Amino acid sequence: MKTDKKFLDALSSPFGVRRGNADYEVAPTEKEAGMPGPDEDVFLAVDVIPMKPESPGVGDDLGSSEEDLPVRGNWGGKLDFIFGCVSYAVGLGNVWRFPYLAYENGGGAFLVPFFISIILCGVPLFVMEVSIGQYLNTGGIGIWNLVPMFKGVGFASMTMIGLSNIYYIVLIAYTLYYLVASFHSPLPWEQCGNEWNTDRCLGIQENHSSLVARNLTAAQAVSSVKEYWERNVLDITNGLEEVGSLRPELALYLLLAWFLVYTVIWRGLHQSGKIIWCTALFPYLILFILFIRGVTLEGASDGLLYYLRPDWTKLRDPRVWIAAGTQVLFSYGIGIGANVALGSYNKYNHNFYRDSMIVCTICSGTSLFAGLVIFSVLGHMAHIQDKDVSEVARSGPGLAFLAYPEMVVQLPFAPVWAVLFFLMLIVLGIDSQFCTVEALVTGLVDEFASTLRPYRRLFTLGVVIVQFLLGLPLVTQGGMYIFQLMDFFSASGVSLLTVVFFEIVGFAWIYGARRIYANIKDMIGFTPNKYFFFCWLFAAPCMIVGMLVFYIAQPEPVTYSDHYVYPWWGEMVGWGMALASITWIPTYAIYFLWNSSGSLLERIKKGVTPQVVPRKAQEGTPTSDESLTLDPPANSVRVLLQEKS
């Protein structure tokens, strides 16, 4: 069996020895640590873990060897991981996507497929991603040293998260625009007569009798809220064919949004614990205030009934189940490497399982609670306008920038409620954004540690600048069409489902669900319920395949605002973005096989054999020397020494 010389040196003292610039210590065996272990006749596990030297500052003369690299670091507090995950998982989608999906897909009946998807897919995959990140102490690319030939899945995840970072933050730029405007009284979208309004403008406080004098019908009229959004904020063109000019105000707010993100993550998200606490808790304070105000409004009960009244016939429609499944993946952030990155900053024996259950409960509960807040307000809005709730209910940006601005005008002290709402959206958006940017940086820095880790802060700044520049086309006059295209293709739908499917195959089937169980037991001292085993191997992959087949068999045309259909070449651009991530998977597999030695069968076997040896072998872990003596990758110093008792 091969062993590292530093490992043998470390064994010379139970207290650790100094070698060069790094410290090593011998971790206690499971018996010494008082943890339940395997039977006596199985394995003896010994680990070498790097002790934490002083972290060099930026600009120190650092070599490229592992010993010279700055330490990676961990979360500073026991609750930082929970707040970090809540910041990431509870985002804009919980507030403006889930409530509308629930209403549109059967109200209370939608909760049936939603919770089934959570139980069979969302929670198990969340636990799997966090556990692997914590076990290997590395990001979304490095974890694929467990299944080297599948490392393309890691690069695909980084591509998706990079694309999503570019367009998602544009929503924060829009929200900043509205937040600043909310400090005016009256609110600028409340009435007509502004330079951006047309002759067809109808103010919110105007009744339809004013249309008669202008020889307009109700169908021809355009609300002042919509004109403010499309003609002032966006100054939107007629289609994707007309990109138009840059919107200076939006570009400035985009720059401000990226600056806010960088100020949080420049040292690493794990060193920004107290900031995460504040940004994670603040939206709940605002949601609670809005809920108290919303349920006391006249007509609120009508909105809540529309939200919760079950339509059981909807459960026969496969699209309802697809909507529930994709919302769970979207909400829990499965497949894009963020959960892995957040988990990787946990200490080795941190009880991530308990924390994961807490995070998943908070995430799902927030979606339900946000629906109560939004639909109580929409019910009041429908009551004031003497309309059905279905006529005022919207999803996505339409809810944030059309429905809610129209509603707050009809409340006393309208600017106050507008400021609270848009401030909440900004915090929700920034929370998710700095977690996804951190996931991208962590994945790349861990994979190319010798090159990037000494200059992490500078590299993070470079990532922020590049993604800001790539986002500028989205704040042009035609930027909303580009935004819609990226939202539809780049990190959702076929691309996301494909990556998640190969993630399940790689970890649960090839690396092995039993090995994951063994890793979890080694970290926290017990194994989770066997239902995770069933979900990883059968339930989750079946659900993902079903959704993927549906997306491919019944493609939907990309539209904007129900009246603009994208040209064929626009959809081809969208598919190009989707393939930009998907093609990493076969491309890297071919690259790995081409550069490996031996016969094709030997190359494949090497491609599915872990290059990072599991820390402790338990039931289901191979015992042959071939799978236990591979050289560890450069970013790992964990070595397993096994021998029969």
XYZ file of C-alpha atoms in Angstrom:
645
model
C 0.000 0.000 0.000
C 1.274 3.489 -0.826
C 1.472 6.060 1.926
C 2.566 9.683 1.961
C 5.897 10.404 3.692
C 4.300 13.257 5.630
C 1.666 10.831 6.821
C 4.301 8.445 8.182
C 6.096 11.360 9.826
C 2.878 12.397 11.500
C 2.481 8.925 12.971
C 5.716 9.402 14.889
C 3.954 11.499 17.517
C 0.380 11.363 18.803
C 0.460 15.131 19.148
C 1.512 15.946 15.582
C 4.780 17.115 14.066
C 5.846 20.143 12.076
C 6.869 19.656 8.481
C 7.833 22.787 6.564
C 5.095 25.413 6.882
C 2.248 23.024 7.741
C 1.228 21.191 10.888
C -0.191 17.695 10.928
C -1.920 15.762 13.630
C -3.159 12.234 13.927
C -6.901 12.214 14.317
C -8.199 9.777 16.928
C -9.630 6.528 15.759
C -13.343 6.137 16.182
C -12.836 4.047 19.328
C -10.653 6.748 20.901
C -13.153 9.434 19.921
C -15.968 7.514 21.574
C -17.901 7.167 18.339
C -19.756 4.042 17.317
C -17.693 2.151 14.782
C -17.762 -0.941 12.638
C -17.177 -4.449 13.897
C -13.727 -5.332 15.234
C -12.824 -7.455 12.206
C -13.338 -4.760 9.610
C -10.971 -1.781 9.441
C -8.691 0.455 11.449
C -8.859 4.027 10.150
C -6.266 6.701 10.752
C -6.446 10.191 9.279
C -4.021 12.999 8.760
C -5.721 16.386 8.982
C -3.913 19.702 8.483
C -3.768 21.792 11.644
C -4.432 25.488 11.121
C -1.313 27.646 10.856
C -1.485 31.394 10.667
C -3.134 32.347 7.406
C -0.732 34.365 5.229
C -1.976 37.702 4.073
C -2.383 38.819 0.499
C 0.924 39.632 -1.078
C 3.002 37.155 0.919
C 5.572 35.236 -1.061
C 3.710 31.985 -1.527
C 4.835 29.010 -3.451
C 2.643 26.633 -5.335
C 3.094 23.686 -2.979
C 0.259 22.560 -0.771
C 2.257 23.304 2.377
C 2.533 26.997 1.426
C -1.159 27.545 0.672
C -3.312 29.643 3.013
C -5.682 27.599 5.144
C -9.157 27.255 3.732
C -11.067 28.126 6.896
C -14.398 27.126 8.435
C -17.574 28.798 9.608
C -16.868 30.958 12.637
C -19.988 30.020 14.622
C -22.201 26.991 15.088
C -25.224 28.711 13.523
C -23.397 30.336 10.603
C -24.023 27.357 8.336
C -27.780 27.451 9.007
C -28.010 31.176 8.344
C -25.847 30.826 5.242
C -28.120 28.121 3.829
C -31.258 30.088 4.723
C -29.796 33.171 3.024
C -29.229 31.125 -0.115
C -32.347 28.960 -0.192
C -34.858 31.639 0.812
C -34.739 33.993 -2.148
C -36.918 35.865 -4.578
C -38.459 32.636 -5.863
C -40.091 31.991 -2.487
C -41.837 35.365 -2.607
C -42.825 35.807 -6.222
C -42.734 32.360 -7.828
C -44.131 29.836 -5.360
C -47.389 31.682 -4.438
C -48.396 32.037 -8.080
C -47.467 28.422 -8.876
C -49.619 27.235 -5.987
C -52.579 29.341 -7.092
C -52.252 28.370 -10.766
C -51.826 24.650 -10.087
C -54.682 23.829 -7.786
C -54.223 25.998 -4.698
C -54.118 23.801 -1.627
C -54.016 20.700 -3.841
C -50.632 21.864 -5.178
C -49.187 21.264 -1.731
C -49.580 17.497 -2.267
C -47.072 17.186 -5.162
C -44.983 19.952 -3.612
C -44.416 18.115 -0.336
C -44.014 14.760 -2.091
C -41.259 16.344 -4.191
C -39.659 17.751 -1.051
C -39.697 14.383 0.731
C -38.540 12.232 -2.190
C -36.207 14.627 -3.957
C -35.517 17.968 -2.282
C -34.441 16.968 1.226
C -32.468 13.814 0.232
C -30.487 15.628 -2.458
C -29.864 18.614 -0.184
C -28.477 16.286 2.495
C -26.351 14.427 -0.059
C -24.776 17.607 -1.439
C -24.031 19.118 1.966
C -22.612 15.841 3.320
C -20.189 15.409 0.419
C -19.059 19.027 0.641
C -18.407 18.668 4.366
C -16.714 15.272 3.991
C -14.221 16.423 1.371
C -13.871 20.048 2.501
C -13.940 21.229 -1.106
C -16.209 22.944 -3.618
C -18.455 21.870 -6.465
C -15.677 20.702 -8.803
C -13.344 19.022 -6.325
C -16.061 16.723 -4.981
C -15.942 14.885 -8.293
C -12.587 13.377 -7.360
C -14.908 10.735 -5.935
C -15.908 9.878 -9.524
C -13.126 11.430 -11.637
C -14.676 10.740 -15.027
C -17.770 12.725 -13.958
C -15.877 15.900 -13.101
C -17.566 17.498 -16.090
C -20.710 17.609 -13.936
C -18.831 19.920 -11.578
C -17.769 22.202 -14.418
C -21.359 22.133 -15.723
C -22.586 23.280 -12.306
C -20.071 26.120 -12.288
C -21.199 27.154 -15.778
C -24.843 27.220 -14.704
C -24.123 29.168 -11.562
C -21.962 31.616 -13.494
C -24.753 32.279 -15.988
C -27.365 32.598 -13.254
C -25.173 35.119 -11.409
C -25.131 37.304 -14.506
C -28.895 37.662 -14.899
C -30.210 37.143 -11.352
C -28.499 40.257 -10.016
C -30.253 42.372 -12.647
C -33.424 41.865 -10.608
C -31.652 43.537 -7.702
C -30.772 46.462 -9.980
C -34.462 46.839 -10.908
C -35.430 46.655 -7.247
C -32.886 49.318 -6.288
C -34.448 51.560 -8.942
C -37.891 51.094 -7.368
C -36.545 51.503 -3.841
C -35.100 54.926 -4.633
C -38.331 55.930 -6.398
C -40.347 54.847 -3.349
C -39.010 57.778 -1.338
C -41.094 60.156 -3.480
C -44.619 61.180 -2.599
C -46.778 60.660 -4.509
C -45.181 57.533 -5.900
C -44.049 58.129 -9.498
C -46.095 55.233 -10.875
C -49.289 56.412 -9.201
C -50.522 58.868 -11.827
C -50.141 59.932 -15.441
C -48.763 63.186 -16.791
C -45.111 62.182 -16.641
C -42.766 62.389 -19.605
C -42.878 58.625 -20.109
C -46.685 58.369 -20.152
C -48.779 58.075 -23.313
C -52.269 59.321 -24.125
C -53.635 55.893 -23.210
C -52.351 56.097 -19.633
C -54.874 55.460 -16.871
C -53.845 56.458 -13.345
C -54.525 54.058 -10.497
C -56.879 56.467 -8.761
C -58.754 57.314 -11.977
C -62.012 55.588 -12.828
C -62.916 54.361 -16.268
C -65.289 57.279 -16.872
C -62.241 59.403 -17.648
C -61.642 57.233 -20.697
C -64.833 58.430 -22.364
C -63.538 61.961 -22.712
C -60.476 60.600 -24.484
C -62.435 58.256 -26.748
C -60.705 55.210 -25.259
C -62.087 51.875 -24.199
C -60.975 49.959 -21.130
C -59.184 47.474 -23.389
C -57.134 50.272 -24.948
C -56.108 51.849 -21.652
C -52.722 51.092 -20.090
C -52.186 51.442 -16.353
C -49.716 54.023 -15.107
C -47.876 51.232 -13.258
C -47.240 49.292 -16.461
C -46.101 52.391 -18.336
C -43.717 53.269 -15.511
C -42.215 49.758 -15.671
C -41.968 49.366 -19.434
C -41.490 52.965 -20.621
C -39.468 54.446 -17.771
C -37.565 51.701 -15.931
C -36.934 49.437 -18.921
C -37.629 51.826 -21.799
C -38.222 48.535 -23.542
C -37.852 47.958 -27.289
C -40.153 45.903 -29.506
C -38.212 42.658 -29.284
C -34.955 40.756 -29.037
C -34.034 42.071 -32.476
C -33.670 45.585 -31.010
C -31.186 45.637 -28.147
C -31.191 49.426 -27.993
C -28.883 51.557 -25.881
C -27.584 51.130 -22.352
C -29.836 52.369 -19.529
C -27.387 54.452 -17.428
C -29.463 54.357 -14.220
C -29.843 50.578 -14.351
C -26.139 50.153 -15.126
C -25.329 52.237 -12.044
C -27.655 50.160 -9.856
C -26.147 46.973 -11.304
C -22.697 48.224 -10.314
C -23.990 49.052 -6.826
C -25.503 45.571 -6.479
C -22.206 43.911 -7.406
C -20.377 46.193 -4.972
C -22.706 45.062 -2.169
C -22.030 41.423 -3.062
C -18.272 41.901 -3.093
C -18.206 43.653 0.283
C -19.725 40.509 1.821
C -17.680 37.788 0.106
C -14.273 39.382 -0.517
C -12.749 37.535 2.449
C -14.907 34.456 1.960
C -18.506 33.981 2.976
C -17.504 31.812 5.944
C -15.838 34.887 7.492
C -18.968 37.035 7.196
C -21.086 35.216 9.764
C -22.765 38.136 11.543
C -23.606 39.831 8.246
C -25.332 36.633 7.125
C -27.325 36.531 10.361
C -28.699 40.026 9.735
C -29.481 39.530 6.056
C -31.130 36.163 6.725
C -33.395 37.450 9.514
C -34.344 40.863 8.123
C -36.717 39.597 5.370
C -38.730 37.679 7.969
C -39.279 40.857 9.958
C -40.593 42.622 6.852
C -42.693 39.619 5.800
C -44.293 39.532 9.244
C -45.090 43.269 9.119
C -46.574 42.911 5.634
C -48.577 39.874 6.755
C -50.126 41.724 9.702
C -51.047 44.609 7.418
C -52.235 42.344 4.606
C -54.667 40.183 6.579
C -56.324 43.279 8.055
C -57.176 44.682 4.621
C -60.665 44.420 3.197
C -60.890 41.575 0.681
C -57.835 39.759 2.081
C -59.897 36.645 2.806
C -60.832 36.362 -0.879
C -57.167 36.333 -1.843
C -56.316 33.730 0.779
C -59.154 31.501 -0.442
C -57.828 31.696 -4.001
C -54.404 30.731 -2.695
C -55.437 27.820 -0.484
C -58.725 26.488 -1.921
C -57.871 23.011 -3.313
C -58.765 22.007 -6.841
C -58.145 18.270 -6.684
C -58.772 17.773 -10.401
C -55.471 19.542 -11.089
C -53.586 16.564 -9.683
C -54.438 14.628 -12.855
C -52.383 17.084 -14.887
C -48.709 16.028 -15.146
C -47.726 19.679 -15.558
C -48.732 20.308 -11.946
C -46.314 17.628 -10.749
C -43.575 18.971 -13.017
C -44.137 22.486 -11.651
C -43.894 21.198 -8.078
C -40.716 19.214 -8.733
C -38.905 22.006 -10.548
C -39.896 24.520 -7.864
C -38.357 22.278 -5.203
C -35.090 21.961 -7.147
C -35.097 25.708 -7.778
C -35.870 26.603 -4.168
C -33.388 24.190 -2.574
C -30.649 25.113 -5.033
C -29.987 21.520 -6.059
C -27.380 20.825 -8.717
C -25.472 24.106 -8.951
C -22.857 23.561 -6.269
C -23.954 26.164 -3.717
C -25.020 23.626 -1.084
C -21.712 21.819 -1.549
C -19.761 25.050 -1.065
C -21.696 26.048 2.057
C -21.297 22.573 3.556
C -17.589 22.489 2.773
C -16.905 25.197 5.367
C -18.325 23.055 8.189
C -15.958 21.373 10.597
C -15.608 17.670 9.957
C -17.815 16.498 12.835
C -20.437 19.234 12.505
C -23.981 17.848 12.700
C -24.998 18.963 9.217
C -27.889 16.464 9.207
C -29.738 18.311 11.973
C -29.003 21.660 10.346
C -30.157 20.420 6.934
C -33.527 19.405 8.377
C -33.873 22.865 9.927
C -32.948 24.643 6.689
C -35.323 22.557 4.552
C -38.176 23.191 6.995
C -37.515 26.941 7.024
C -37.279 27.095 3.233
C -40.590 25.301 2.641
C -42.326 27.173 5.454
C -41.180 30.508 4.055
C -42.682 29.691 0.662
C -46.049 28.936 2.256
C -45.946 32.014 4.488
C -44.945 34.297 1.599
C -48.007 33.038 -0.269
C -50.234 34.181 2.600
C -48.603 37.615 2.532
C -48.837 38.094 -1.226
C -52.368 36.780 -1.732
C -53.837 38.710 1.180
C -52.602 41.844 -0.576
C -53.808 40.664 -4.002
C -57.233 39.952 -2.500
C -57.465 43.543 -1.314
C -56.299 44.791 -4.700
C -58.982 42.741 -6.481
C -61.605 44.049 -4.045
C -60.669 47.697 -4.673
C -60.723 47.258 -8.453
C -63.847 45.082 -8.393
C -62.002 42.333 -10.254
C -61.451 38.633 -9.766
C -58.213 37.676 -8.005
C -57.172 35.754 -11.115
C -57.081 39.047 -13.033
C -54.535 40.646 -10.723
C -52.411 37.599 -9.819
C -49.001 37.570 -11.483
C -45.739 35.690 -11.133
C -42.079 36.649 -11.236
C -41.066 40.224 -12.038
C -44.697 41.000 -12.894
C -45.634 40.546 -9.238
C -42.768 42.642 -7.889
C -42.854 45.462 -10.424
C -46.512 45.569 -11.510
C -48.941 44.030 -9.024
C -47.378 45.132 -5.749
C -46.566 48.730 -6.808
C -50.183 49.059 -7.922
C -51.404 47.728 -4.602
C -49.313 49.928 -2.286
C -50.690 53.061 -3.907
C -54.077 52.137 -2.477
C -52.752 51.932 1.103
C -52.329 54.786 3.586
C -48.698 55.944 3.765
C -48.006 54.223 0.446
C -44.288 55.172 0.237
C -43.608 53.465 3.583
C -45.038 50.142 2.403
C -43.241 50.456 -0.924
C -39.891 51.028 0.815
C -40.417 48.032 3.117
C -41.392 45.712 0.260
C -38.538 46.621 -2.068
C -36.011 46.639 0.759
C -37.092 43.094 1.583
C -36.664 42.035 -2.055
C -33.183 43.561 -2.186
C -32.046 41.683 0.917
C -33.555 38.418 -0.362
C -31.852 38.860 -3.717
C -28.468 39.876 -2.306
C -28.564 36.938 0.131
C -28.936 34.431 -2.677
C -26.487 36.246 -4.937
C -23.532 36.326 -2.588
C -24.035 32.627 -1.825
C -24.024 31.678 -5.508
C -21.008 33.873 -6.265
C -19.245 32.288 -3.282
C -20.089 28.847 -4.681
C -18.504 29.760 -8.020
C -15.382 31.200 -6.405
C -15.049 28.295 -3.958
C -15.433 25.689 -6.695
C -12.731 27.239 -8.879
C -10.329 28.181 -6.073
C -10.468 24.690 -4.567
C -9.954 23.018 -7.933
C -6.997 25.222 -8.870
C -5.781 25.780 -5.320
C -2.064 26.234 -5.982
C -2.776 28.958 -8.533
C -5.800 30.756 -7.092
C -5.987 30.280 -3.313
C -3.090 32.636 -2.462
C -4.884 35.324 -4.475
C -8.472 34.491 -3.555
C -9.503 38.089 -2.826
C -8.080 39.340 -6.104
C -9.666 36.440 -7.981
C -13.037 37.170 -6.355
C -12.762 40.778 -7.500
C -11.989 39.565 -11.013
C -15.056 37.301 -11.029
C -17.250 40.194 -9.873
C -15.895 42.565 -12.530
C -16.243 40.031 -15.359
C -19.801 39.115 -14.393
C -20.747 42.786 -14.064
C -19.477 43.459 -17.592
C -21.284 40.392 -18.959
C -24.479 41.650 -17.315
C -24.447 45.050 -19.022
C -26.402 43.815 -22.100
C -29.240 42.970 -19.692
C -29.595 46.623 -18.673
C -30.013 47.862 -22.220
C -33.439 48.799 -23.581
C -33.893 45.259 -24.873
C -32.292 43.689 -21.823
C -35.520 42.211 -20.471
C -35.764 39.956 -23.526
C -32.230 38.689 -22.836
C -33.100 38.258 -19.162
C -36.144 36.160 -19.984
C -34.094 33.998 -22.353
C -31.374 33.370 -19.767
C -33.926 32.657 -17.049
C -35.629 30.080 -19.268
C -32.531 28.231 -20.498
C -29.298 28.866 -18.617
C -29.865 27.414 -15.133
C -33.252 25.733 -15.228
C -35.254 23.286 -17.301
C -33.276 20.773 -19.337
C -29.813 21.981 -18.290
C -30.543 21.831 -14.555
C -32.348 18.487 -14.736
C -29.532 16.936 -16.783
C -26.892 18.038 -14.291
C -28.945 16.827 -11.315
C -29.514 13.455 -12.995
C -25.792 12.870 -13.559
C -25.075 14.085 -10.035
C -27.365 11.380 -8.658
C -25.884 8.727 -10.964
C -22.334 9.725 -10.075
C -22.715 9.866 -6.320
C -25.551 7.476 -5.443
C -24.951 4.786 -8.051
C -21.251 4.878 -8.941
C -19.563 6.193 -5.808
C -22.290 4.434 -3.864
C -25.088 5.306 -1.472
C -23.526 2.934 1.078
C -20.287 4.871 0.959
C -22.183 8.121 1.508
C -23.857 6.527 4.521
C -20.427 5.455 5.801
C -19.066 8.960 5.339
C -22.019 10.458 7.202
C -21.603 8.045 10.101
C -17.927 8.875 10.317
C -18.733 12.583 10.502
C -21.712 12.725 12.858
C -21.663 9.328 14.569
C -24.899 7.909 13.158
C -26.498 7.188 9.810
C -29.705 8.873 8.655
C -32.953 7.048 8.044
C -32.892 4.363 5.347
C -35.415 6.321 3.355
C -32.523 8.472 2.082
C -31.011 5.316 0.612
C -34.245 4.614 -1.271
C -34.559 8.209 -2.463
C -30.976 8.506 -3.694
C -31.085 5.244 -5.621
C -34.649 5.159 -6.936
C -37.159 7.907 -6.108
C -35.085 10.984 -6.958
C -33.603 9.706 -10.254
C -37.034 8.516 -11.409
C -38.543 11.923 -10.671
C -35.721 13.742 -12.455
C -35.992 11.500 -15.531
C -39.762 12.012 -15.614
C -39.400 15.792 -15.531
C -36.629 15.716 -18.128
C -38.692 13.596 -20.531
C -41.651 15.946 -20.099
C -39.530 19.022 -20.846
C -38.120 17.446 -23.993
C -41.410 15.920 -25.201
C -43.532 19.029 -24.614
C -41.337 22.088 -25.118
C -42.940 25.449 -24.452
C -42.245 28.494 -26.628
C -40.377 31.299 -24.912
C -42.563 34.388 -24.538
C -42.469 37.756 -22.832
C -45.537 39.354 -21.284
C -47.898 37.001 -23.156
C -47.625 38.976 -26.385
C -44.055 38.637 -27.648
C -42.918 35.260 -28.986
C -39.180 34.841 -29.422
C -37.856 34.236 -32.950
C -36.389 30.845 -33.787
C -32.834 32.152 -33.649
C -33.513 33.550 -30.180
C -34.490 30.098 -28.967
C -31.340 28.695 -30.587
C -29.289 31.175 -28.559
C -31.125 29.925 -25.480
C -30.362 26.300 -26.290
C -26.746 27.331 -26.799
C -26.673 28.585 -23.203
C -28.208 25.320 -22.013
C -25.668 23.258 -23.959
C -22.822 25.401 -22.615
C -23.253 23.589 -19.320
C -24.496 20.182 -20.493
C -21.642 19.580 -22.965
C -19.101 19.678 -20.137
C -20.304 16.242 -19.023
C -19.480 14.163 -22.136
C -16.545 16.395 -23.103
C -14.701 15.891 -19.829
C -15.472 12.159 -19.796
C -13.902 11.818 -23.257
C -10.946 13.961 -22.165
C -10.401 11.770 -19.092
C -10.529 8.518 -21.047
C -8.254 9.889 -23.759
C -5.571 10.947 -21.276
C -5.708 7.826 -19.116
C -3.508 4.800 -19.668
C -4.462 1.164 -20.138
C -7.245 -0.538 -22.028
C -10.651 1.100 -22.419
C -12.062 -1.019 -19.609
C -9.154 -0.074 -17.337
C -9.620 3.596 -18.163
C -13.319 3.430 -17.364
C -12.591 1.611 -14.123
C -10.089 4.293 -13.188
C -12.667 6.937 -14.077
C -15.194 5.590 -11.588
C -12.690 4.846 -8.798
C -12.361 7.531 -6.095
C -9.135 9.508 -6.130
C -10.001 10.745 -2.663
C -10.030 7.767 -0.333
C -13.015 7.806 2.047
C -11.923 8.769 5.537
C -13.161 5.581 7.105
C -14.260 2.375 5.480
C -17.532 0.844 6.575
C -20.023 -1.567 5.124
C -20.156 -1.356 1.361
C -16.755 0.300 0.953
C -14.304 -1.623 -1.260
C -11.407 -3.224 0.572
C -9.056 -3.890 -2.317
C -5.755 -2.048 -2.347
C -6.532 -0.830 -5.844
C -9.305 1.462 -4.618
C -7.530 2.544 -1.457
C -4.016 3.464 -2.544
C -4.605 6.043 -5.242
C -2.607 9.215 -4.777
C -4.787 11.907 -3.222
C -5.402 15.097 -5.217
C -3.353 18.191 -4.478
C -6.072 19.845 -2.434
C -6.566 16.949 -0.019
C -4.257 15.606 2.679
C -6.620 13.011 4.069
C -5.070 9.570 3.848
C -6.609 6.310 4.961
C -4.512 3.494 6.380
C -6.425 0.223 6.495
C -5.422 -3.067 7.891
C -7.231 -6.087 9.200
C -7.555 -6.185 12.944
